[in-house]
mmCIF file of C-alpha atoms and ligand atoms in Angstrom:
data_model
loop_
_atom_site.group_PDB
_atom_site.id
_atom_site.type_symbol
_atom_site.label_atom_id
_atom_site.label_comp_id
_atom_site.label_asym_id
_atom_site.label_seq_id
_atom_site.Cartn_x
_atom_site.Cartn_y
_atom_site.Cartn_z
ATOM 1 C CA MET A 381 0.472 -0.057 0.095
ATOM 2 C CA GLN A 382 1.383 3.623 -0.419
ATOM 3 C CA GLU A 383 1.829 5.812 1.938
ATOM 4 C CA ILE A 384 -0.342 9.114 1.494
ATOM 5 C CA GLN A 385 2.329 11.770 1.646
ATOM 6 C CA VAL A 386 0.608 14.817 3.769
ATOM 7 C CA ASP A 387 2.558 18.171 2.277
ATOM 8 C CA LYS A 388 2.435 19.930 5.082
ATOM 9 C CA GLU A 389 4.566 22.993 4.033
ATOM 10 C CA GLY A 390 2.264 23.025 0.966
ATOM 11 C CA ALA A 391 -0.616 22.945 3.639
ATOM 12 C CA LYS A 392 0.699 26.032 5.405
ATOM 13 C CA LYS A 393 1.528 27.934 2.261
ATOM 14 C CA TYR A 394 -1.852 27.571 1.211
ATOM 15 C CA LYS A 395 -3.201 28.579 4.118
ATOM 16 C CA ARG A 396 -1.496 32.236 4.098
ATOM 17 C CA LYS A 397 -2.008 32.600 0.876
ATOM 18 C CA SER A 398 -5.902 32.334 1.401
ATOM 19 C CA LEU A 399 -5.188 34.598 5.014
ATOM 20 C CA ILE A 400 -3.623 37.244 2.043
ATOM 21 C CA ALA A 401 -6.276 37.031 -0.667
ATOM 22 C CA PHE A 402 -8.279 37.574 2.491
ATOM 23 C CA LEU A 403 -6.846 40.856 3.681
ATOM 24 C CA ILE A 404 -7.013 42.052 0.497
ATOM 25 C CA PHE A 405 -10.565 41.573 -0.112
ATOM 26 C CA PHE A 406 -11.297 43.588 3.170
ATOM 27 C CA ILE A 407 -9.004 46.339 2.459
ATOM 28 C CA MET A 408 -10.369 46.846 -0.876
ATOM 29 C CA ILE A 409 -13.588 46.989 0.738
ATOM 30 C CA GLY A 410 -12.584 49.215 2.827
ATOM 31 C CA ALA A 411 -10.351 51.285 0.463
ATOM 32 C CA ALA A 412 -14.141 52.025 -1.802
ATOM 33 C CA TRP A 413 -16.244 52.750 1.493
ATOM 34 C CA ALA A 414 -12.843 55.300 2.412
ATOM 35 C CA GLY A 415 -13.558 56.637 -1.066
ATOM 36 C CA TRP A 416 -17.058 56.943 -1.078
ATOM 37 C CA LYS A 417 -16.877 58.586 2.243
ATOM 38 C CA TRP A 418 -14.366 61.456 -0.028
ATOM 39 C CA LEU A 419 -16.967 61.976 -2.239
ATOM 40 C CA VAL A 420 -19.955 62.048 -1.255
ATOM 41 C CA THR A 421 -18.305 65.009 1.330
ATOM 42 C CA GLN A 422 -16.614 66.838 -1.181
ATOM 43 C CA PRO A 423 -18.683 70.070 -2.169
ATOM 44 C CA LEU A 424 -20.848 70.223 -4.587
ATOM 45 C CA ASP A 425 -20.229 72.480 -7.258
ATOM 46 C CA ASN A 426 -23.920 73.920 -7.535
ATOM 47 C CA GLY A 427 -23.752 76.527 -10.793
ATOM 48 C CA ILE A 428 -25.952 75.951 -13.674
ATOM 49 C CA LYS A 429 -25.252 72.442 -13.817
ATOM 50 C CA GLY A 430 -26.656 71.022 -10.792
ATOM 51 C CA GLY A 431 -25.281 69.617 -7.858
ATOM 52 C CA ILE A 432 -22.832 67.022 -8.440
ATOM 53 C CA PRO A 433 -19.599 66.311 -6.807
ATOM 54 C CA LYS A 434 -16.818 68.665 -7.745
ATOM 55 C CA PRO A 435 -14.611 65.081 -8.704
ATOM 56 C CA LEU A 436 -17.394 63.987 -10.730
ATOM 57 C CA ARG A 437 -18.356 67.348 -12.272
ATOM 58 C CA LYS A 438 -14.592 67.213 -13.164
ATOM 59 C CA VAL A 439 -14.628 64.165 -15.191
ATOM 60 C CA LEU A 440 -17.959 65.124 -16.648
ATOM 61 C CA ASP A 441 -16.441 68.293 -17.947
ATOM 62 C CA ILE A 442 -13.262 66.527 -19.521
ATOM 63 C CA ASN A 443 -16.486 64.519 -21.286
ATOM 64 C CA GLU A 444 -17.874 67.091 -22.508
ATOM 65 C CA GLU A 445 -14.426 68.930 -24.095
ATOM 66 C CA VAL A 446 -13.837 65.703 -25.587
ATOM 67 C CA TYR A 447 -17.117 64.199 -27.097
ATOM 68 C CA SER A 448 -18.692 68.049 -27.850
ATOM 69 C CA GLY A 449 -15.273 68.791 -30.258
ATOM 70 C CA LEU A 450 -14.231 71.454 -28.318
ATOM 71 C CA TYR A 451 -10.743 69.572 -28.382
ATOM 72 C CA SER A 452 -10.032 69.573 -31.870
ATOM 73 C CA THR A 453 -10.480 73.659 -30.992
ATOM 74 C CA LYS A 454 -6.519 73.047 -30.365
ATOM 75 C CA HIS A 455 -5.322 71.806 -33.221
ATOM 76 C CA LEU A 456 -5.444 73.194 -37.507
ATOM 77 C CA ILE A 457 -7.764 71.278 -39.484
ATOM 78 C CA LYS A 458 -6.427 70.444 -42.495
ATOM 79 C CA GLU A 459 -5.798 72.169 -44.828
ATOM 80 C CA TYR A 460 -5.429 71.299 -48.734
ATOM 81 C CA PRO A 461 -4.164 73.258 -51.858
ATOM 82 C CA LYS A 462 -6.611 75.650 -54.148
ATOM 83 C CA SER A 463 -6.738 73.407 -56.841
ATOM 84 C CA ALA A 464 -7.710 70.321 -54.990
ATOM 85 C CA ALA A 465 -11.612 72.577 -54.232
ATOM 86 C CA ALA A 466 -14.091 71.849 -55.919
ATOM 87 C CA LYS A 467 -15.058 73.743 -58.798
ATOM 88 C CA LYS A 468 -19.316 73.559 -58.145
ATOM 89 C CA ALA A 469 -19.471 73.476 -54.385
ATOM 90 C CA ARG A 470 -22.571 72.110 -53.150
ATOM 91 C CA VAL A 471 -25.377 74.278 -52.149
ATOM 92 C CA ASN A 472 -27.209 72.577 -48.718
ATOM 93 C CA GLY A 473 -30.265 73.910 -47.163
ATOM 94 C CA ASN A 474 -32.013 77.237 -47.555
ATOM 95 C CA LEU A 475 -33.399 78.300 -44.563
ATOM 96 C CA GLY A 476 -33.098 82.284 -44.061
ATOM 97 C CA LEU A 477 -31.761 82.703 -47.348
ATOM 98 C CA ASP A 478 -35.188 83.811 -48.815
ATOM 99 C CA GLU A 479 -34.197 86.793 -51.669
ATOM 100 C CA GLU A 480 -37.476 88.682 -52.155
ATOM 101 C CA THR A 481 -38.064 90.431 -48.730
ATOM 102 C CA PHE A 482 -34.048 90.639 -48.659
ATOM 103 C CA ASP A 483 -32.222 93.680 -49.726
ATOM 104 C CA ALA A 484 -28.705 93.285 -50.291
ATOM 105 C CA SER A 485 -28.410 96.935 -50.176
ATOM 106 C CA GLN A 486 -29.507 97.232 -47.121
ATOM 107 C CA TRP A 487 -27.394 94.806 -44.972
ATOM 108 C CA LYS A 488 -25.080 95.496 -42.464
ATOM 109 C CA LEU A 489 -23.707 93.121 -39.931
ATOM 110 C CA GLN A 490 -25.009 94.158 -36.803
ATOM 111 C CA ILE A 491 -22.785 92.600 -33.770
ATOM 112 C CA VAL A 492 -24.580 93.355 -29.614
ATOM 113 C CA LYS A 493 -22.109 94.450 -27.829
ATOM 114 C CA SER A 494 -22.339 93.285 -23.486
ATOM 115 C CA SER A 495 -23.173 97.067 -22.770
ATOM 116 C CA GLY A 496 -25.950 96.709 -25.134
ATOM 117 C CA ASP A 497 -25.223 99.007 -28.257
ATOM 118 C CA THR A 498 -25.128 97.828 -31.587
ATOM 119 C CA LEU A 499 -22.024 98.108 -33.844
ATOM 120 C CA PHE A 500 -23.053 98.173 -37.933
ATOM 121 C CA LEU A 501 -20.410 97.014 -40.103
ATOM 122 C CA THR A 502 -20.772 97.527 -43.962
ATOM 123 C CA LEU A 503 -19.633 94.940 -46.084
ATOM 124 C CA ASP A 504 -16.140 97.236 -46.468
ATOM 125 C CA ASP A 505 -15.525 97.683 -43.281
ATOM 126 C CA ILE A 506 -15.202 93.607 -43.320
ATOM 127 C CA LYS A 507 -13.072 93.894 -46.613
ATOM 128 C CA LYS A 508 -10.733 96.338 -44.698
ATOM 129 C CA MET A 509 -9.118 93.091 -42.503
ATOM 130 C CA ASN A 510 -6.973 91.352 -43.026
ATOM 131 C CA LYS A 511 -8.168 87.766 -45.751
ATOM 132 C CA ILE A 512 -7.323 85.106 -45.353
ATOM 133 C CA ASP A 513 -8.371 81.339 -47.392
ATOM 134 C CA VAL A 514 -9.124 78.694 -45.865
ATOM 135 C CA VAL A 515 -9.389 75.366 -48.339
ATOM 136 C CA PHE A 516 -10.921 72.692 -45.705
ATOM 137 C CA ASN A 517 -13.024 69.410 -46.176
ATOM 138 C CA PHE A 518 -16.310 71.306 -45.629
ATOM 139 C CA LYS A 519 -19.088 68.390 -43.542
ATOM 140 C CA CYS A 520 -22.702 67.592 -43.447
ATOM 141 C CA ILE A 521 -24.106 65.704 -41.028
ATOM 142 C CA GLU A 522 -26.322 64.359 -44.470
ATOM 143 C CA GLY A 523 -23.497 62.676 -44.639
ATOM 144 C CA TRP A 524 -21.690 63.874 -47.723
ATOM 145 C CA SER A 525 -18.153 66.036 -47.649
ATOM 146 C CA GLN A 526 -16.540 68.476 -50.354
ATOM 147 C CA ILE A 527 -13.090 69.874 -50.662
ATOM 148 C CA THR A 528 -13.385 74.507 -50.378
ATOM 149 C CA TRP A 529 -12.336 77.092 -50.750
ATOM 150 C CA TRP A 530 -13.456 80.437 -48.662
ATOM 151 C CA SER A 531 -11.955 83.216 -47.812
ATOM 152 C CA GLY A 532 -12.519 86.166 -45.752
ATOM 153 C CA VAL A 533 -11.443 87.742 -41.707
ATOM 154 C CA ARG A 534 -10.963 85.700 -38.880
ATOM 155 C CA PHE A 535 -13.069 86.528 -36.257
ATOM 156 C CA SER A 536 -10.935 86.534 -33.491
ATOM 157 C CA ASP A 537 -9.702 88.985 -35.731
ATOM 158 C CA LEU A 538 -12.670 90.826 -35.721
ATOM 159 C CA ILE A 539 -12.609 90.418 -31.822
ATOM 160 C CA LYS A 540 -9.116 92.457 -31.400
ATOM 161 C CA LYS A 541 -10.245 95.253 -34.291
ATOM 162 C CA TYR A 542 -13.683 96.089 -32.569
ATOM 163 C CA GLY A 543 -11.822 95.746 -29.056
ATOM 164 C CA LEU A 544 -14.534 92.793 -28.220
ATOM 165 C CA GLU A 545 -12.364 92.139 -25.248
ATOM 166 C CA LYS A 546 -15.180 91.537 -23.149
ATOM 167 C CA GLU A 547 -17.892 89.774 -25.729
ATOM 168 C CA SER A 548 -15.102 87.222 -26.051
ATOM 169 C CA ALA A 549 -15.063 86.174 -22.220
ATOM 170 C CA MET A 550 -18.257 84.571 -22.206
ATOM 171 C CA LYS A 551 -18.960 81.214 -22.856
ATOM 172 C CA PHE A 552 -20.666 81.626 -26.357
ATOM 173 C CA VAL A 553 -21.532 83.555 -29.769
ATOM 174 C CA GLY A 554 -25.376 83.415 -31.370
ATOM 175 C CA MET A 555 -25.432 84.433 -34.980
ATOM 176 C CA LYS A 556 -28.549 84.752 -36.543
ATOM 177 C CA THR A 557 -30.129 85.227 -40.924
ATOM 178 C CA PRO A 558 -31.235 89.061 -40.959
ATOM 179 C CA ASP A 559 -34.496 87.481 -40.568
ATOM 180 C CA GLU A 560 -33.688 85.117 -37.760
ATOM 181 C CA GLU A 561 -35.508 82.057 -40.152
ATOM 182 C CA TYR A 562 -31.979 80.692 -39.233
ATOM 183 C CA TYR A 563 -30.095 80.525 -35.843
ATOM 184 C CA VAL A 564 -26.707 79.331 -35.033
ATOM 185 C CA GLY A 565 -24.941 79.107 -31.247
ATOM 186 C CA ILE A 566 -21.436 77.921 -31.196
ATOM 187 C CA ASP A 567 -18.985 77.941 -28.403
ATOM 188 C CA MET A 568 -16.042 80.724 -28.098
ATOM 189 C CA PRO A 569 -13.639 78.388 -28.590
ATOM 190 C CA SER A 570 -15.051 76.782 -31.778
ATOM 191 C CA ILE A 571 -15.509 80.081 -32.902
ATOM 192 C CA LEU A 572 -12.166 81.918 -31.987
ATOM 193 C CA GLN A 573 -10.065 78.995 -33.231
ATOM 194 C CA PRO A 574 -7.839 80.784 -36.352
ATOM 195 C CA GLN A 575 -9.569 78.916 -39.471
ATOM 196 C CA THR A 576 -13.019 80.648 -38.172
ATOM 197 C CA ILE A 577 -13.620 83.032 -40.667
ATOM 198 C CA LEU A 578 -16.472 85.529 -41.435
ATOM 199 C CA CYS A 579 -16.272 85.094 -45.455
ATOM 200 C CA TYR A 580 -16.689 86.726 -48.484
ATOM 201 C CA GLU A 581 -15.536 84.975 -51.514
ATOM 202 C CA LEU A 582 -16.225 81.140 -52.801
ATOM 203 C CA ASN A 583 -13.742 80.412 -55.039
ATOM 204 C CA GLY A 584 -12.257 83.689 -55.496
ATOM 205 C CA LYS A 585 -15.572 85.359 -55.750
ATOM 206 C CA PRO A 586 -17.692 87.034 -54.157
ATOM 207 C CA LEU A 587 -20.333 84.589 -52.405
ATOM 208 C CA PRO A 588 -23.498 83.393 -54.309
ATOM 209 C CA MET A 589 -26.873 84.078 -52.880
ATOM 210 C CA ASN A 590 -27.502 80.561 -51.898
ATOM 211 C CA GLN A 591 -23.741 80.341 -49.839
ATOM 212 C CA GLY A 592 -25.154 83.078 -48.400
ATOM 213 C CA TYR A 593 -24.253 86.706 -49.237
ATOM 214 C CA PRO A 594 -23.115 88.697 -48.629
ATOM 215 C CA LEU A 595 -20.888 87.288 -45.287
ATOM 216 C CA ARG A 596 -21.297 83.376 -44.083
ATOM 217 C CA LEU A 597 -19.636 81.355 -41.159
ATOM 218 C CA ILE A 598 -16.792 79.220 -42.242
ATOM 219 C CA ILE A 599 -16.136 77.146 -39.352
ATOM 220 C CA PRO A 600 -13.828 74.149 -40.334
ATOM 221 C CA VAL A 601 -14.183 72.461 -36.811
ATOM 222 C CA LYS A 602 -18.055 71.959 -37.115
ATOM 223 C CA TYR A 603 -20.118 70.377 -39.366
ATOM 224 C CA GLY A 604 -22.393 72.250 -41.681
ATOM 225 C CA VAL A 605 -25.180 72.923 -39.777
ATOM 226 C CA LYS A 606 -23.533 75.530 -37.810
ATOM 227 C CA HIS A 607 -21.534 77.537 -41.046
ATOM 228 C CA LEU A 608 -24.570 79.908 -40.924
ATOM 229 C CA LYS A 609 -25.180 81.315 -44.467
ATOM 230 C CA ARG A 610 -26.267 85.631 -44.558
ATOM 231 C CA ILE A 611 -25.429 86.719 -41.451
ATOM 232 C CA GLY A 612 -27.392 89.251 -39.674
ATOM 233 C CA THR A 613 -26.679 89.441 -36.458
ATOM 234 C CA ILE A 614 -24.010 88.163 -33.632
ATOM 235 C CA ASP A 615 -24.455 87.966 -30.005
ATOM 236 C CA PHE A 616 -22.557 86.976 -26.972
ATOM 237 C CA SER A 617 -23.624 84.990 -24.195
ATOM 238 C CA ASN A 618 -23.159 82.829 -21.145
ATOM 239 C CA THR A 619 -25.860 80.410 -21.668
ATOM 240 C CA ARG A 620 -25.834 78.438 -25.005
ATOM 241 C CA PRO A 621 -27.675 80.428 -27.600
ATOM 242 C CA PRO A 622 -31.014 79.394 -29.023
ATOM 243 C CA ASP A 623 -29.781 77.068 -31.686
ATOM 244 C CA TYR A 624 -32.176 75.678 -34.718
ATOM 245 C CA TRP A 625 -31.650 71.945 -35.677
ATOM 246 C CA ALA A 626 -30.501 71.604 -31.855
ATOM 247 C CA GLU A 627 -33.801 72.206 -31.173
ATOM 248 C CA LYS A 628 -35.176 70.053 -33.908
ATOM 249 C CA GLY A 629 -33.016 67.156 -31.780
ATOM 250 C CA TYR A 630 -29.100 67.390 -32.995
ATOM 251 C CA ASP A 631 -26.044 67.455 -30.958
ATOM 252 C CA TYR A 632 -25.279 71.262 -29.682
ATOM 253 C CA TYR A 633 -21.766 71.259 -30.220
ATOM 254 C CA THR A 634 -21.725 68.896 -33.762
ATOM 255 C CA GLY A 635 -17.948 69.123 -33.592
ATOM 256 C CA LEU A 636 -15.748 67.004 -35.472
HETATM 257 N N1 MTE B 1581 -29.054 80.635 -43.630
HETATM 258 C C1 MTE B 1581 -28.762 79.138 -43.405
HETATM 259 N N2 MTE B 1581 -27.137 78.629 -43.333
HETATM 260 C C2 MTE B 1581 -27.100 77.733 -43.330
HETATM 261 C C3 MTE B 1581 -28.313 76.390 -43.288
HETATM 262 C C4 MTE B 1581 -29.939 77.151 -43.892
HETATM 263 O O1 MTE B 1581 -30.554 75.840 -44.275
HETATM 264 N N3 MTE B 1581 -29.991 78.406 -43.918
HETATM 265 N N4 MTE B 1581 -27.783 75.169 -43.729
HETATM 266 C C5 MTE B 1581 -26.753 74.548 -43.548
HETATM 267 C C6 MTE B 1581 -26.336 73.549 -43.954
HETATM 268 S S1 MTE B 1581 -27.467 71.887 -42.578
HETATM 269 C C7 MTE B 1581 -24.840 73.100 -44.420
HETATM 270 S S2 MTE B 1581 -24.413 71.419 -44.648
HETATM 271 C C8 MTE B 1581 -24.625 74.461 -45.247
HETATM 272 C C9 MTE B 1581 -24.246 74.236 -46.218
HETATM 273 O O2 MTE B 1581 -23.862 75.017 -47.141
HETATM 274 P P1 MTE B 1581 -23.326 75.102 -48.898
HETATM 275 O O3 MTE B 1581 -24.838 75.601 -49.098
HETATM 276 O O4 MTE B 1581 -22.478 76.533 -48.798
HETATM 277 O O5 MTE B 1581 -23.189 73.730 -48.917
HETATM 278 O O6 MTE B 1581 -25.009 75.702 -44.865
HETATM 279 C C10 MTE B 1581 -25.662 75.908 -43.592
HETATM 280 N N5 MTE B 1581 -26.149 76.941 -43.620
HETATM 281 MO MO1 MO B 1582 -25.183 70.094 -43.358
#
């Protein structure tokens, strides 16, 4: 008969290992409990976003920055040579572009300042500023995209030239067509991004009526919906301005 070998050393080792596993288990439960205690005793963030412990708010803010596309405002969007631009840029969306009710000779860009005063600018005022070209891949949420060439002035240059620093310290910009049929709200980092322009030319020629004559927004960090054609008024706020497609259920930021 074979003698059964009792591995006393092995049994001891096994016992010790189970003990360590148990200890780790309880230490982790303790840590989780302490973490939870810490979290619920943190001050609440009671800003416009509601009561939530500050550390959690930080996580949400980081998520918002990533998912809203605000992250992309820290980078330049890829540009192309003018020769790569479509000779005929696609036309899409005609809200606020009615030609019967629009008197181009009377048009002025209206900028509502935080003091309540309104700045009126003619197209010539805008053309006096430094002109830049932006050739980029224009993307519509409907699924098409096209490389197109636009020219105009940097929004950030306009802020500097007209001393709108108080306004640009706010969180959002609102833009409307002169008849207020189409309107967009845009976060400040995106509007100040150096490729965002108030645009008056397409392929080196004045904007066609159906593409926003006399002045439109080109904002390469956003999908097409935000590139408002025929700007009437611009204003500034700390809360989200009304936005035509966001009201219909689309994502507010529609960043790329
Ligand atoms: N005033 C106004 N601007 C607008 C729209 C519109 O309907 N009205 N449509 C938007 C959408 S959905 C897109 S894709 C682009 C298209 O610009 P395009 O016609 O120059 O291609 O304009 C945007 N700006
Ligand atoms: Mo679009």
